[in-house]
C-alpha positions as a Python dict, from the first residue, in 0.01 Angstrom:
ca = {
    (1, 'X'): (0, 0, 0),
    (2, 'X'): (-132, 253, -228),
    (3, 'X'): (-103, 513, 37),
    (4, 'X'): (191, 459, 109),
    (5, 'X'): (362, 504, -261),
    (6, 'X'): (117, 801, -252),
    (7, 'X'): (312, 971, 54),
    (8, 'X'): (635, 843, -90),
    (9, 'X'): (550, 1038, -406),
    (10, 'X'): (447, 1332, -253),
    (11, 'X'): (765, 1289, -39),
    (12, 'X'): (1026, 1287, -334),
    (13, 'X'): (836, 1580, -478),
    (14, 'X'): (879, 1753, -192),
    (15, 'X'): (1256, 1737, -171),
    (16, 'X'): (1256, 1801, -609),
    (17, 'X'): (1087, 2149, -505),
    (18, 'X'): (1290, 2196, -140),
    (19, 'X'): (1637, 2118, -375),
    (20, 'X'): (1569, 2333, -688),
    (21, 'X'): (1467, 2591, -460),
    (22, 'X'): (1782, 2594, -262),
    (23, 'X'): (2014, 2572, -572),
    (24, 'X'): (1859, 2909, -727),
    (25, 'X'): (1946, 3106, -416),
    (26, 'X'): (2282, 2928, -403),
    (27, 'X'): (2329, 3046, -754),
    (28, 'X'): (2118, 3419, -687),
    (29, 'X'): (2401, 3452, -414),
    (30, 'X'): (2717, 3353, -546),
    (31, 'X'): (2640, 3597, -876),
    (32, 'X'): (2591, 3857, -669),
    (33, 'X'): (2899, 3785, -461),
    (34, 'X'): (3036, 3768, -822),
    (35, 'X'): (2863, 4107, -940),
    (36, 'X'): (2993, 4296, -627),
    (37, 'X'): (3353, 4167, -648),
    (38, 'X'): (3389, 4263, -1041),
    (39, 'X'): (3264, 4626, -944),
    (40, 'X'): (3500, 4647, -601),
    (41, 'X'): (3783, 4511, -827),
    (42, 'X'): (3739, 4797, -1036),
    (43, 'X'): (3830, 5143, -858),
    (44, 'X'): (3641, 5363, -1112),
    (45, 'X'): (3340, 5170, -1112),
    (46, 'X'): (3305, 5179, -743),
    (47, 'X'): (3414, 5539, -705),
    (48, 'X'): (3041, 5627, -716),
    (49, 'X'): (2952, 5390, -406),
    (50, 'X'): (3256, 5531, -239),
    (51, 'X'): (3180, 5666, 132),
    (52, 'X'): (3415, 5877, 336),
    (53, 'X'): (3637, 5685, 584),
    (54, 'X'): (3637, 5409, 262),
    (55, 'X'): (3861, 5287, 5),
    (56, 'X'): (3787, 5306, -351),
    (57, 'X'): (3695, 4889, -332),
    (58, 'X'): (3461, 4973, 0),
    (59, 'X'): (3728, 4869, 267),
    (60, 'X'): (3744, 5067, 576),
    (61, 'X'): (4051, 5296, 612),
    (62, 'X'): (4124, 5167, 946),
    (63, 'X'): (4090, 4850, 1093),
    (64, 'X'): (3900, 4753, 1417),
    (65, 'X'): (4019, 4419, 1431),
    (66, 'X'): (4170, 4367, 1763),
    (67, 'X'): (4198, 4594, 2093),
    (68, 'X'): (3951, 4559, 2364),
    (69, 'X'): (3581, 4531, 2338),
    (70, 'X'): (3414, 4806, 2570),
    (71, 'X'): (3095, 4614, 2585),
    (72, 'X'): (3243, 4360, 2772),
    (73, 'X'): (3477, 4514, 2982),
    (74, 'X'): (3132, 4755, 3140),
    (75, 'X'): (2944, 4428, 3179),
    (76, 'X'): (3238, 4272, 3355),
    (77, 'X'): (3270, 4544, 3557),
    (78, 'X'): (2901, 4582, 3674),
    (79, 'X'): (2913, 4181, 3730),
    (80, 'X'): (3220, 4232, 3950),
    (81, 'X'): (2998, 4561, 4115),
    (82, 'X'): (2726, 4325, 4162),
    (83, 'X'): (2916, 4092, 4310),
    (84, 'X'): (3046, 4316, 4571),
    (85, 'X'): (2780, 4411, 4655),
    (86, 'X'): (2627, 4063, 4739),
    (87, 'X'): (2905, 3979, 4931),
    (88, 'X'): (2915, 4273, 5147),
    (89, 'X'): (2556, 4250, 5196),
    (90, 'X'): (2552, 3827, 5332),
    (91, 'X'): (2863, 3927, 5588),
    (92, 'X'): (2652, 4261, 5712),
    (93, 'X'): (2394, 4015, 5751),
    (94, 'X'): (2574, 3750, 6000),
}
């Protein structure tokens, strides 16, 4: 059974390493998430970063949210095109 508390070993050491990995980029992330807040919070400290068509936090002057999606509405149309065209071309065919 030696083998076996040899890949059980190995086993727990590999979750140690997979979990202590994971929790420093958990905590890499959230303090930058924390780093970029305290500087978006804070107009003249962001005023540098500032790009036209932005706010002084880095928020977009107008919102896109909403309204219809262009994308979509071509590849619906070419769908509907293709279907048209499938149909027209099975009753030319009878």
């Amino acid at each position: 059974m030696s083998w076996l508390d040899a890949i059980s070993e190995a086993g727990g050491e590999l979750v140690d390493a997979v979990s202590d990995a994971g929790s420093t980029w958990i905590k890499g992330v959230a303090q930058n998430d924390i780093d970029n807040k305290q500087i978006a919070s804070n107009p003249d400290e962001a005023r540098p970063h500032q790009v036209e068509g932005q706010t002084a936090d880095g928020r977009p002057l107008v919102s896109h949210q909403g309204g219809m999606n262009t994308t979509y509405i071509v590849m619906g149309v070419g769908v509907l095109i293709i279907l048209l065209l499938v149909v027209m071309l099975m009753k030319g065919g009878k």
